[in-house]
Amino acid sequence: MEEISVNEEQWSHFFIPYEQAVGELVVKFIHLKKEYRKRKIHSPIEFVFGRVKTVNSILSKAKILNMPVDQEISEHIRDIAGIRIISQFVDDIDTVVQMIEQRSDMRIVEKKDYIRYPKKSGYRSYHVIVAYEVITINGPIEVYVEFQLRTMAMNFWATIEHSLSYKYDGKIPEHIQLRLTQAAVASAKLDSEMFEIRGEIIQAQLYFNLYREIQNLTQMIYLLGAISENQDLIEKANQYMNETENIDKLEDIRNQLAKVVEDANKIGLIVRDGNDD
Ligand code: 0O2
């Protein structure tokens, strides 16, 4: 892109490394979330979204920065590739920042802490700009990627404010702005209240996931027709779900139920193979 009159094909080529970076990073961070889940540890990553900035948005940012649309835009507009990571708790964001800092596949270029230092609008979020290399058919290309790290409360506020700002072309009426400022304070309060009972919530989520697994496994045992020979185990599972908050006991019963399902499935497969013959 050497000149201002950029055509569709040039834009589509321009976006290639950004699209690749976003695609790769979304997958990488979703996998980290899955790893936490498999290890039954609270995940600091709740949701991962990625987007490449639109042509219009790049053009208007270039206009605000008073710069021509040439190679320079890759250097000065550093959020063409954007990854948004949503967390449950404020301190999860510090964990995600550390995760990014420790990665060998990216280099941190800049950090902006709009959580400790919110913007005048009330916007809270932690931004990390990294340099990330993608391998294209023309060889390696390094692009900037902006990570926006937010809690769910921060994201709710920012999404709403963004829509209003778009609707009013950046000039939100004063009475709405006042409400938004109050909502920003309420959202920060929500985050700090949730942080105070973080341990309790994580524990409850752990129990809830176990209950759900036990219920699903019990249901599968019913569907597999393996109920009569496992009556005692099912009764024990129901009793534990009603009575115990002992995580070890619940995990033990979940493992026993999983084994029953696994064995029943094996038998099912053998029977099906026999029928097919
Ligand atoms: P879009 O549509 O999300 O792409 P700076 O010069 O540092 O003040 P810069 O370089 O734009 O500004 O970076 P900054 O402030 O870190 O913000 C970049 C992105 O953060 C914005 O991208 C928004 O996504 C988000 N953001 C920043 N401030 C606000 C705010 O007050 N409200 C909301 N809702 N989002 C904000 P774009 O390009 O504006 O928009």
PDB file of C-alpha atoms and ligand atoms in Angstrom:
ATOM      1  CA  MET A   1       0.000   0.000   0.000  1.00  0.00           C
ATOM      2  CA  GLU A   2       2.200   2.796  -1.236  1.00  0.00           C
ATOM      3  CA  GLU A   3      -0.385   5.368  -2.202  1.00  0.00           C
ATOM      4  CA  ILE A   4      -3.597   6.845  -0.896  1.00  0.00           C
ATOM      5  CA  SER A   5      -5.915   5.328  -3.529  1.00  0.00           C
ATOM      6  CA  VAL A   6      -5.908   1.828  -2.138  1.00  0.00           C
ATOM      7  CA  ASN A   7      -8.015  -0.705  -3.988  1.00  0.00           C
ATOM      8  CA  GLU A   8      -9.929  -3.683  -2.715  1.00  0.00           C
ATOM      9  CA  GLU A   9      -7.212  -6.195  -3.622  1.00  0.00           C
ATOM     10  CA  GLN A  10      -4.519  -4.174  -1.867  1.00  0.00           C
ATOM     11  CA  TRP A  11      -6.677  -4.054   1.276  1.00  0.00           C
ATOM     12  CA  SER A  12      -7.319  -7.764   1.108  1.00  0.00           C
ATOM     13  CA  HIS A  13      -3.540  -8.416   0.861  1.00  0.00           C
ATOM     14  CA  PHE A  14      -2.887  -5.910   3.629  1.00  0.00           C
ATOM     15  CA  PHE A  15      -5.229  -7.771   5.977  1.00  0.00           C
ATOM     16  CA  ILE A  16      -3.668 -11.232   5.395  1.00  0.00           C
ATOM     17  CA  PRO A  17      -1.129 -11.224   8.269  1.00  0.00           C
ATOM     18  CA  TYR A  18      -3.623  -9.535  10.640  1.00  0.00           C
ATOM     19  CA  GLU A  19      -6.308 -12.116   9.915  1.00  0.00           C
ATOM     20  CA  GLN A  20      -3.769 -14.878  10.433  1.00  0.00           C
ATOM     21  CA  ALA A  21      -2.563 -13.369  13.719  1.00  0.00           C
ATOM     22  CA  VAL A  22      -6.123 -13.035  15.063  1.00  0.00           C
ATOM     23  CA  GLY A  23      -7.029 -16.579  13.957  1.00  0.00           C
ATOM     24  CA  GLU A  24      -3.951 -18.091  15.597  1.00  0.00           C
ATOM     25  CA  LEU A  25      -4.195 -16.138  18.838  1.00  0.00           C
ATOM     26  CA  VAL A  26      -7.879 -16.864  19.402  1.00  0.00           C
ATOM     27  CA  VAL A  27      -7.147 -20.594  19.073  1.00  0.00           C
ATOM     28  CA  LYS A  28      -4.090 -20.369  21.355  1.00  0.00           C
ATOM     29  CA  PHE A  29      -5.955 -18.599  24.165  1.00  0.00           C
ATOM     30  CA  ILE A  30      -9.056 -20.787  23.877  1.00  0.00           C
ATOM     31  CA  HIS A  31      -6.742 -23.779  24.289  1.00  0.00           C
ATOM     32  CA  LEU A  32      -5.312 -22.270  27.466  1.00  0.00           C
ATOM     33  CA  LYS A  33      -8.835 -21.864  28.813  1.00  0.00           C
ATOM     34  CA  LYS A  34      -9.557 -25.510  27.992  1.00  0.00           C
ATOM     35  CA  GLU A  35      -6.355 -26.573  29.739  1.00  0.00           C
ATOM     36  CA  TYR A  36      -7.442 -24.807  32.939  1.00  0.00           C
ATOM     37  CA  ARG A  37     -10.797 -26.538  32.716  1.00  0.00           C
ATOM     38  CA  LYS A  38      -9.229 -29.972  32.192  1.00  0.00           C
ATOM     39  CA  ARG A  39      -6.925 -29.426  35.148  1.00  0.00           C
ATOM     40  CA  LYS A  40      -9.983 -28.284  37.163  1.00  0.00           C
ATOM     41  CA  ILE A  41      -8.347 -24.994  38.045  1.00  0.00           C
ATOM     42  CA  HIS A  42     -10.176 -21.662  37.923  1.00  0.00           C
ATOM     43  CA  SER A  43      -9.511 -20.144  34.490  1.00  0.00           C
ATOM     44  CA  PRO A  44      -8.502 -16.466  34.347  1.00  0.00           C
ATOM     45  CA  ILE A  45      -9.831 -16.588  30.776  1.00  0.00           C
ATOM     46  CA  GLU A  46     -13.612 -16.776  30.440  1.00  0.00           C
ATOM     47  CA  PHE A  47     -14.152 -15.710  26.804  1.00  0.00           C
ATOM     48  CA  VAL A  48     -11.839 -14.957  23.897  1.00  0.00           C
ATOM     49  CA  PHE A  49     -12.865 -12.848  20.900  1.00  0.00           C
ATOM     50  CA  GLY A  50     -10.838 -11.605  17.982  1.00  0.00           C
ATOM     51  CA  ARG A  51     -11.441  -9.081  15.254  1.00  0.00           C
ATOM     52  CA  VAL A  52      -9.605  -7.286  12.484  1.00  0.00           C
ATOM     53  CA  LYS A  53     -10.391  -3.583  12.255  1.00  0.00           C
ATOM     54  CA  THR A  54     -12.587  -2.600   9.314  1.00  0.00           C
ATOM     55  CA  VAL A  55     -11.300  -0.475   6.431  1.00  0.00           C
ATOM     56  CA  ASN A  56     -13.614   2.362   7.486  1.00  0.00           C
ATOM     57  CA  SER A  57     -12.401   2.268  11.049  1.00  0.00           C
ATOM     58  CA  ILE A  58      -8.743   2.306   9.881  1.00  0.00           C
ATOM     59  CA  LEU A  59      -9.455   5.232   7.557  1.00  0.00           C
ATOM     60  CA  SER A  60     -11.165   7.279  10.242  1.00  0.00           C
ATOM     61  CA  LYS A  61      -8.371   6.573  12.730  1.00  0.00           C
ATOM     62  CA  ALA A  62      -5.788   7.592  10.089  1.00  0.00           C
ATOM     63  CA  LYS A  63      -7.771  10.795   9.609  1.00  0.00           C
ATOM     64  CA  ILE A  64      -7.812  11.508  13.349  1.00  0.00           C
ATOM     65  CA  LEU A  65      -4.057  10.876  13.476  1.00  0.00           C
ATOM     66  CA  ASN A  66      -3.712  13.103  10.417  1.00  0.00           C
ATOM     67  CA  MET A  67      -1.665  10.534   8.522  1.00  0.00           C
ATOM     68  CA  PRO A  68      -1.764   9.234   4.949  1.00  0.00           C
ATOM     69  CA  VAL A  69      -2.884   5.680   4.251  1.00  0.00           C
ATOM     70  CA  ASP A  70       0.493   4.138   3.381  1.00  0.00           C
ATOM     71  CA  GLN A  71       2.843   1.570   4.953  1.00  0.00           C
ATOM     72  CA  GLU A  72       3.036   3.840   7.997  1.00  0.00           C
ATOM     73  CA  ILE A  73      -0.426   2.866   9.166  1.00  0.00           C
ATOM     74  CA  SER A  74       0.892  -0.561  10.240  1.00  0.00           C
ATOM     75  CA  GLU A  75       3.326   1.235  12.525  1.00  0.00           C
ATOM     76  CA  HIS A  76       0.955   3.862  13.936  1.00  0.00           C
ATOM     77  CA  ILE A  77      -2.375   2.064  14.134  1.00  0.00           C
ATOM     78  CA  ARG A  78      -1.567  -0.772  16.479  1.00  0.00           C
ATOM     79  CA  ASP A  79      -5.013  -2.204  17.024  1.00  0.00           C
ATOM     80  CA  ILE A  80      -5.694  -3.425  13.478  1.00  0.00           C
ATOM     81  CA  ALA A  81      -5.552  -6.915  14.972  1.00  0.00           C
ATOM     82  CA  GLY A  82      -7.439  -7.079  18.244  1.00  0.00           C
ATOM     83  CA  ILE A  83      -7.924  -9.830  20.792  1.00  0.00           C
ATOM     84  CA  ARG A  84     -10.355  -9.330  23.648  1.00  0.00           C
ATOM     85  CA  ILE A  85     -10.063 -11.581  26.677  1.00  0.00           C
ATOM     86  CA  ILE A  86     -12.880 -11.455  29.210  1.00  0.00           C
ATOM     87  CA  SER A  87     -12.259 -12.587  32.774  1.00  0.00           C
ATOM     88  CA  GLN A  88     -14.509 -13.147  35.756  1.00  0.00           C
ATOM     89  CA  PHE A  89     -12.456 -11.302  38.349  1.00  0.00           C
ATOM     90  CA  VAL A  90     -10.251  -8.216  38.331  1.00  0.00           C
ATOM     91  CA  ASP A  91      -7.184 -10.115  39.572  1.00  0.00           C
ATOM     92  CA  ASP A  92      -7.574 -12.610  36.705  1.00  0.00           C
ATOM     93  CA  ILE A  93      -6.491  -9.761  34.439  1.00  0.00           C
ATOM     94  CA  ASP A  94      -3.101  -9.555  36.186  1.00  0.00           C
ATOM     95  CA  THR A  95      -2.737 -13.306  35.631  1.00  0.00           C
ATOM     96  CA  VAL A  96      -3.498 -12.914  31.921  1.00  0.00           C
ATOM     97  CA  VAL A  97      -0.966 -10.051  31.687  1.00  0.00           C
ATOM     98  CA  GLN A  98       1.648 -12.347  33.262  1.00  0.00           C
ATOM     99  CA  MET A  99       0.702 -15.116  30.830  1.00  0.00           C
ATOM    100  CA  ILE A 100       1.285 -12.738  27.923  1.00  0.00           C
ATOM    101  CA  GLU A 101       4.569 -11.502  29.439  1.00  0.00           C
ATOM    102  CA  GLN A 102       5.885 -15.044  29.751  1.00  0.00           C
ATOM    103  CA  ARG A 103       5.067 -16.136  26.193  1.00  0.00           C
ATOM    104  CA  SER A 104       7.912 -16.659  23.753  1.00  0.00           C
ATOM    105  CA  ASP A 105       5.708 -16.177  20.656  1.00  0.00           C
ATOM    106  CA  MET A 106       5.122 -12.462  21.252  1.00  0.00           C
ATOM    107  CA  ARG A 107       6.953  -9.408  22.504  1.00  0.00           C
ATOM    108  CA  ILE A 108       5.244  -6.723  24.591  1.00  0.00           C
ATOM    109  CA  VAL A 109       5.540  -3.279  23.035  1.00  0.00           C
ATOM    110  CA  GLU A 110       3.265  -1.263  25.295  1.00  0.00           C
ATOM    111  CA  LYS A 111       0.913  -1.660  28.258  1.00  0.00           C
ATOM    112  CA  LYS A 112      -1.949   0.702  29.111  1.00  0.00           C
ATOM    113  CA  ASP A 113      -3.585   0.263  32.486  1.00  0.00           C
ATOM    114  CA  TYR A 114      -7.026   1.832  32.201  1.00  0.00           C
ATOM    115  CA  ILE A 115      -8.133  -0.159  35.259  1.00  0.00           C
ATOM    116  CA  ARG A 116      -5.970   1.580  37.835  1.00  0.00           C
ATOM    117  CA  TYR A 117      -6.202   4.744  35.718  1.00  0.00           C
ATOM    118  CA  PRO A 118      -9.647   4.739  34.018  1.00  0.00           C
ATOM    119  CA  LYS A 119     -10.247   7.041  31.059  1.00  0.00           C
ATOM    120  CA  LYS A 120     -12.234  10.242  31.556  1.00  0.00           C
ATOM    121  CA  SER A 121     -15.203   8.518  29.892  1.00  0.00           C
ATOM    122  CA  GLY A 122     -15.198   5.909  32.676  1.00  0.00           C
ATOM    123  CA  TYR A 123     -13.658   3.276  30.381  1.00  0.00           C
ATOM    124  CA  ARG A 124     -11.785   0.526  32.243  1.00  0.00           C
ATOM    125  CA  SER A 125      -9.722  -2.154  30.554  1.00  0.00           C
ATOM    126  CA  TYR A 126      -6.092  -3.293  30.415  1.00  0.00           C
ATOM    127  CA  HIS A 127      -4.476  -2.968  27.005  1.00  0.00           C
ATOM    128  CA  VAL A 128      -1.339  -4.827  25.987  1.00  0.00           C
ATOM    129  CA  ILE A 129       0.139  -4.212  22.570  1.00  0.00           C
ATOM    130  CA  VAL A 130       2.413  -6.983  21.361  1.00  0.00           C
ATOM    131  CA  ALA A 131       4.503  -7.662  18.281  1.00  0.00           C
ATOM    132  CA  TYR A 132       3.573 -11.074  16.913  1.00  0.00           C
ATOM    133  CA  GLU A 133       5.107 -12.945  13.996  1.00  0.00           C
ATOM    134  CA  VAL A 134       3.039 -14.862  11.453  1.00  0.00           C
ATOM    135  CA  ILE A 135       4.493 -17.018   8.714  1.00  0.00           C
ATOM    136  CA  THR A 136       2.861 -16.173   5.399  1.00  0.00           C
ATOM    137  CA  ILE A 137       3.610 -17.649   1.978  1.00  0.00           C
ATOM    138  CA  ASN A 138       5.974 -14.715   1.515  1.00  0.00           C
ATOM    139  CA  GLY A 139       7.830 -15.492   4.734  1.00  0.00           C
ATOM    140  CA  PRO A 140       7.572 -14.144   8.283  1.00  0.00           C
ATOM    141  CA  ILE A 141       5.781 -10.857   8.967  1.00  0.00           C
ATOM    142  CA  GLU A 142       5.613  -9.140  12.338  1.00  0.00           C
ATOM    143  CA  VAL A 143       2.378  -7.332  13.140  1.00  0.00           C
ATOM    144  CA  TYR A 144       1.084  -5.457  16.154  1.00  0.00           C
ATOM    145  CA  VAL A 145      -1.815  -6.979  18.049  1.00  0.00           C
ATOM    146  CA  GLU A 146      -3.787  -5.188  20.754  1.00  0.00           C
ATOM    147  CA  PHE A 147      -5.029  -7.323  23.638  1.00  0.00           C
ATOM    148  CA  GLN A 148      -7.925  -5.780  25.535  1.00  0.00           C
ATOM    149  CA  LEU A 149      -8.266  -7.475  28.917  1.00  0.00           C
ATOM    150  CA  ARG A 150     -11.534  -6.850  30.752  1.00  0.00           C
ATOM    151  CA  THR A 151     -13.873  -8.287  33.328  1.00  0.00           C
ATOM    152  CA  MET A 152     -17.447  -9.044  32.276  1.00  0.00           C
ATOM    153  CA  ALA A 153     -18.603  -5.873  34.047  1.00  0.00           C
ATOM    154  CA  MET A 154     -16.009  -3.747  32.235  1.00  0.00           C
ATOM    155  CA  ASN A 155     -16.982  -5.321  28.925  1.00  0.00           C
ATOM    156  CA  PHE A 156     -20.692  -4.704  29.504  1.00  0.00           C
ATOM    157  CA  TRP A 157     -20.064  -1.040  30.199  1.00  0.00           C
ATOM    158  CA  ALA A 158     -17.612  -0.567  27.296  1.00  0.00           C
ATOM    159  CA  THR A 159     -19.884  -2.296  24.781  1.00  0.00           C
ATOM    160  CA  ILE A 160     -22.852  -0.127  25.724  1.00  0.00           C
ATOM    161  CA  GLU A 161     -20.791   3.066  25.793  1.00  0.00           C
ATOM    162  CA  HIS A 162     -19.287   2.169  22.409  1.00  0.00           C
ATOM    163  CA  SER A 163     -22.768   1.790  20.852  1.00  0.00           C
ATOM    164  CA  LEU A 164     -23.953   5.079  22.347  1.00  0.00           C
ATOM    165  CA  SER A 165     -20.811   6.829  21.225  1.00  0.00           C
ATOM    166  CA  TYR A 166     -21.366   5.458  17.708  1.00  0.00           C
ATOM    167  CA  LYS A 167     -25.030   6.494  17.734  1.00  0.00           C
ATOM    168  CA  TYR A 168     -24.234  10.060  18.828  1.00  0.00           C
ATOM    169  CA  ASP A 169     -21.082  10.287  16.691  1.00  0.00           C
ATOM    170  CA  GLY A 170     -18.863  10.629  19.768  1.00  0.00           C
ATOM    171  CA  LYS A 171     -20.985  13.393  21.320  1.00  0.00           C
ATOM    172  CA  ILE A 172     -23.096  11.573  23.883  1.00  0.00           C
ATOM    173  CA  PRO A 173     -25.722  13.942  25.414  1.00  0.00           C
ATOM    174  CA  GLU A 174     -24.811  15.168  28.862  1.00  0.00           C
ATOM    175  CA  HIS A 175     -27.686  13.478  30.729  1.00  0.00           C
ATOM    176  CA  ILE A 176     -26.739  10.090  29.210  1.00  0.00           C
ATOM    177  CA  GLN A 177     -23.059  10.716  29.865  1.00  0.00           C
ATOM    178  CA  LEU A 178     -23.910  11.344  33.520  1.00  0.00           C
ATOM    179  CA  ARG A 179     -25.718   7.979  33.715  1.00  0.00           C
ATOM    180  CA  LEU A 180     -22.756   6.299  32.032  1.00  0.00           C
ATOM    181  CA  THR A 181     -20.367   7.796  34.563  1.00  0.00           C
ATOM    182  CA  GLN A 182     -22.571   6.499  37.380  1.00  0.00           C
ATOM    183  CA  ALA A 183     -22.772   3.117  35.688  1.00  0.00           C
ATOM    184  CA  ALA A 184     -18.961   3.031  35.409  1.00  0.00           C
ATOM    185  CA  VAL A 185     -18.714   3.578  39.176  1.00  0.00           C
ATOM    186  CA  ALA A 186     -21.314   0.829  39.763  1.00  0.00           C
ATOM    187  CA  SER A 187     -19.432  -1.538  37.457  1.00  0.00           C
ATOM    188  CA  ALA A 188     -16.166  -0.937  39.358  1.00  0.00           C
ATOM    189  CA  LYS A 189     -18.056  -1.579  42.618  1.00  0.00           C
ATOM    190  CA  LEU A 190     -19.472  -4.829  41.192  1.00  0.00           C
ATOM    191  CA  ASP A 191     -15.945  -5.966  40.294  1.00  0.00           C
ATOM    192  CA  SER A 192     -14.590  -5.186  43.739  1.00  0.00           C
ATOM    193  CA  GLU A 193     -17.544  -6.881  45.521  1.00  0.00           C
ATOM    194  CA  MET A 194     -17.118  -9.996  43.379  1.00  0.00           C
ATOM    195  CA  PHE A 195     -13.390  -9.950  44.062  1.00  0.00           C
ATOM    196  CA  GLU A 196     -14.078  -9.993  47.826  1.00  0.00           C
ATOM    197  CA  ILE A 197     -16.028 -13.256  47.556  1.00  0.00           C
ATOM    198  CA  ARG A 198     -13.893 -14.669  44.735  1.00  0.00           C
ATOM    199  CA  GLY A 199     -12.829 -17.813  46.664  1.00  0.00           C
ATOM    200  CA  GLU A 200     -16.439 -18.637  47.564  1.00  0.00           C
ATOM    201  CA  ILE A 201     -17.604 -18.185  43.949  1.00  0.00           C
ATOM    202  CA  ILE A 202     -14.810 -20.325  42.474  1.00  0.00           C
ATOM    203  CA  GLN A 203     -15.566 -23.101  44.975  1.00  0.00           C
ATOM    204  CA  ALA A 204     -19.306 -22.909  44.160  1.00  0.00           C
ATOM    205  CA  GLN A 205     -18.558 -23.120  40.430  1.00  0.00           C
ATOM    206  CA  LEU A 206     -16.379 -26.165  41.037  1.00  0.00           C
ATOM    207  CA  TYR A 207     -19.228 -27.901  42.922  1.00  0.00           C
ATOM    208  CA  PHE A 208     -21.745 -26.848  40.318  1.00  0.00           C
ATOM    209  CA  ASN A 209     -19.649 -28.324  37.493  1.00  0.00           C
ATOM    210  CA  LEU A 210     -19.261 -31.561  39.425  1.00  0.00           C
ATOM    211  CA  TYR A 211     -23.024 -31.767  40.121  1.00  0.00           C
ATOM    212  CA  ARG A 212     -23.693 -31.200  36.442  1.00  0.00           C
ATOM    213  CA  GLU A 213     -21.223 -33.903  35.423  1.00  0.00           C
ATOM    214  CA  ILE A 214     -22.748 -36.357  37.904  1.00  0.00           C
ATOM    215  CA  GLN A 215     -26.261 -35.588  36.623  1.00  0.00           C
ATOM    216  CA  ASN A 216     -25.164 -36.045  32.998  1.00  0.00           C
ATOM    217  CA  LEU A 217     -23.409 -39.331  33.775  1.00  0.00           C
ATOM    218  CA  THR A 218     -26.459 -40.614  35.694  1.00  0.00           C
ATOM    219  CA  GLN A 219     -28.652 -39.681  32.742  1.00  0.00           C
ATOM    220  CA  MET A 220     -26.319 -41.557  30.372  1.00  0.00           C
ATOM    221  CA  ILE A 221     -26.476 -44.650  32.575  1.00  0.00           C
ATOM    222  CA  TYR A 222     -30.288 -44.509  32.301  1.00  0.00           C
ATOM    223  CA  LEU A 223     -30.099 -44.102  28.522  1.00  0.00           C
ATOM    224  CA  LEU A 224     -27.592 -46.935  28.181  1.00  0.00           C
ATOM    225  CA  GLY A 225     -30.034 -49.186  30.056  1.00  0.00           C
ATOM    226  CA  ALA A 226     -27.435 -49.976  32.712  1.00  0.00           C
ATOM    227  CA  ILE A 227     -29.541 -48.760  35.627  1.00  0.00           C
ATOM    228  CA  SER A 228     -30.520 -51.959  37.459  1.00  0.00           C
ATOM    229  CA  GLU A 229     -26.984 -53.245  38.013  1.00  0.00           C
ATOM    230  CA  ASN A 230     -25.869 -49.780  39.162  1.00  0.00           C
ATOM    231  CA  GLN A 231     -28.832 -48.902  41.395  1.00  0.00           C
ATOM    232  CA  ASP A 232     -26.690 -48.638  44.535  1.00  0.00           C
ATOM    233  CA  LEU A 233     -24.199 -46.334  42.859  1.00  0.00           C
ATOM    234  CA  ILE A 234     -26.949 -44.041  41.504  1.00  0.00           C
ATOM    235  CA  GLU A 235     -28.568 -43.828  44.936  1.00  0.00           C
ATOM    236  CA  LYS A 236     -25.222 -43.002  46.489  1.00  0.00           C
ATOM    237  CA  ALA A 237     -24.679 -40.294  43.826  1.00  0.00           C
ATOM    238  CA  ASN A 238     -28.094 -38.736  44.567  1.00  0.00           C
ATOM    239  CA  GLN A 239     -27.443 -38.874  48.281  1.00  0.00           C
ATOM    240  CA  TYR A 240     -23.996 -37.211  47.921  1.00  0.00           C
ATOM    241  CA  MET A 241     -25.418 -34.498  45.685  1.00  0.00           C
ATOM    242  CA  ASN A 242     -28.011 -33.668  48.331  1.00  0.00           C
ATOM    243  CA  GLU A 243     -25.862 -34.010  51.391  1.00  0.00           C
ATOM    244  CA  THR A 244     -22.200 -33.505  50.872  1.00  0.00           C
ATOM    245  CA  GLU A 245     -20.020 -30.565  50.102  1.00  0.00           C
ATOM    246  CA  ASN A 246     -17.007 -32.837  50.280  1.00  0.00           C
ATOM    247  CA  ILE A 247     -15.358 -32.367  46.921  1.00  0.00           C
ATOM    248  CA  ASP A 248     -13.280 -35.569  47.223  1.00  0.00           C
ATOM    249  CA  LYS A 249     -16.410 -37.667  47.787  1.00  0.00           C
ATOM    250  CA  LEU A 250     -18.156 -36.029  44.821  1.00  0.00           C
ATOM    251  CA  GLU A 251     -15.133 -36.527  42.566  1.00  0.00           C
ATOM    252  CA  ASP A 252     -14.916 -40.150  43.629  1.00  0.00           C
ATOM    253  CA  ILE A 253     -18.578 -40.806  42.762  1.00  0.00           C
ATOM    254  CA  ARG A 254     -18.182 -38.932  39.449  1.00  0.00           C
ATOM    255  CA  ASN A 255     -15.195 -41.175  38.578  1.00  0.00           C
ATOM    256  CA  GLN A 256     -17.165 -44.312  39.455  1.00  0.00           C
ATOM    257  CA  LEU A 257     -20.093 -43.177  37.267  1.00  0.00           C
ATOM    258  CA  ALA A 258     -17.711 -42.306  34.412  1.00  0.00           C
ATOM    259  CA  LYS A 259     -16.243 -45.818  34.601  1.00  0.00           C
ATOM    260  CA  VAL A 260     -19.730 -47.352  34.390  1.00  0.00           C
ATOM    261  CA  VAL A 261     -20.510 -45.255  31.291  1.00  0.00           C
ATOM    262  CA  GLU A 262     -17.166 -46.146  29.712  1.00  0.00           C
ATOM    263  CA  ASP A 263     -17.707 -49.894  30.335  1.00  0.00           C
ATOM    264  CA  ALA A 264     -21.329 -49.754  29.141  1.00  0.00           C
ATOM    265  CA  ASN A 265     -20.205 -48.001  25.971  1.00  0.00           C
ATOM    266  CA  LYS A 266     -17.595 -50.682  25.324  1.00  0.00           C
ATOM    267  CA  ILE A 267     -20.197 -53.412  25.690  1.00  0.00           C
ATOM    268  CA  GLY A 268     -22.575 -51.406  23.497  1.00  0.00           C
ATOM    269  CA  LEU A 269     -19.966 -51.236  20.780  1.00  0.00           C
ATOM    270  CA  ILE A 270     -19.346 -54.987  20.896  1.00  0.00           C
ATOM    271  CA  VAL A 271     -23.103 -55.685  20.664  1.00  0.00           C
ATOM    272  CA  ARG A 272     -23.480 -53.236  17.765  1.00  0.00           C
ATOM    273  CA  ASP A 273     -20.512 -54.801  15.953  1.00  0.00           C
ATOM    274  CA  GLY A 274     -22.142 -58.207  16.414  1.00  0.00           C
ATOM    275  CA  ASN A 275     -25.495 -56.949  15.070  1.00  0.00           C
ATOM    276  CA  ASP A 276     -23.864 -55.308  12.082  1.00  0.00           C
ATOM    277  CA  ASP A 277     -22.312 -58.624  11.091  1.00  0.00           C
TER     278      ASP A 277
HETATM  279  P1  0O2 B   1     -12.828  -0.031  17.928  1.00  0.00           P
HETATM  280  O1  0O2 B   1     -14.103   0.074  17.183  1.00  0.00           O
HETATM  281  O2  0O2 B   1     -12.980  -0.808  19.200  1.00  0.00           O
HETATM  282  O3  0O2 B   1     -11.691  -0.526  17.091  1.00  0.00           O
HETATM  283  P2  0O2 B   1      -4.678   6.897  22.768  1.00  0.00           P
HETATM  284  O4  0O2 B   1      -4.044   7.758  21.725  1.00  0.00           O
HETATM  285  O5  0O2 B   1      -3.737   5.975  23.464  1.00  0.00           O
HETATM  286  O6  0O2 B   1      -5.580   7.643  23.711  1.00  0.00           O
HETATM  287  P3  0O2 B   1      -5.663   4.788  21.035  1.00  0.00           P
HETATM  288  O7  0O2 B   1      -4.371   4.680  20.342  1.00  0.00           O
HETATM  289  O8  0O2 B   1      -6.896   4.765  20.201  1.00  0.00           O
HETATM  290  O9  0O2 B   1      -5.755   6.059  21.958  1.00  0.00           O
HETATM  291  O10 0O2 B   1      -5.672   3.589  22.004  1.00  0.00           O
HETATM  292  P4  0O2 B   1      -6.558   3.284  23.252  1.00  0.00           P
HETATM  293  O11 0O2 B   1      -7.017   4.498  23.967  1.00  0.00           O
HETATM  294  O12 0O2 B   1      -5.747   2.348  24.041  1.00  0.00           O
HETATM  295  O13 0O2 B   1      -7.910   2.638  22.698  1.00  0.00           O
HETATM  296  C1  0O2 B   1      -8.010   1.736  21.675  1.00  0.00           C
HETATM  297  C2  0O2 B   1      -9.317   0.984  21.789  1.00  0.00           C
HETATM  298  O14 0O2 B   1      -9.742   0.882  23.156  1.00  0.00           O
HETATM  299  C3  0O2 B   1     -10.490   1.663  21.110  1.00  0.00           C
HETATM  300  O15 0O2 B   1     -10.489   1.339  19.752  1.00  0.00           O
HETATM  301  C4  0O2 B   1     -11.674   1.037  21.838  1.00  0.00           C
HETATM  302  O16 0O2 B   1     -11.908  -0.301  21.420  1.00  0.00           O
HETATM  303  C5  0O2 B   1     -11.158   0.991  23.254  1.00  0.00           C
HETATM  304  N1  0O2 B   1     -11.481   2.249  23.963  1.00  0.00           N
HETATM  305  C6  0O2 B   1     -10.641   3.223  24.313  1.00  0.00           C
HETATM  306  N2  0O2 B   1     -11.272   4.197  24.968  1.00  0.00           N
HETATM  307  C7  0O2 B   1     -12.579   3.840  25.044  1.00  0.00           C
HETATM  308  C8  0O2 B   1     -13.757   4.447  25.629  1.00  0.00           C
HETATM  309  O17 0O2 B   1     -13.726   5.527  26.215  1.00  0.00           O
HETATM  310  N3  0O2 B   1     -14.929   3.751  25.485  1.00  0.00           N
HETATM  311  C9  0O2 B   1     -14.989   2.545  24.866  1.00  0.00           C
HETATM  312  N4  0O2 B   1     -16.172   1.944  24.785  1.00  0.00           N
HETATM  313  N5  0O2 B   1     -13.907   1.961  24.301  1.00  0.00           N
HETATM  314  C10 0O2 B   1     -12.711   2.588  24.393  1.00  0.00           C
HETATM  315  P5  0O2 B   1     -11.248   2.238  18.695  1.00  0.00           P
HETATM  316  O18 0O2 B   1     -10.400   2.370  17.504  1.00  0.00           O
HETATM  317  O19 0O2 B   1     -11.698   3.512  19.327  1.00  0.00           O
HETATM  318  O20 0O2 B   1     -12.556   1.468  18.363  1.00  0.00           O
END
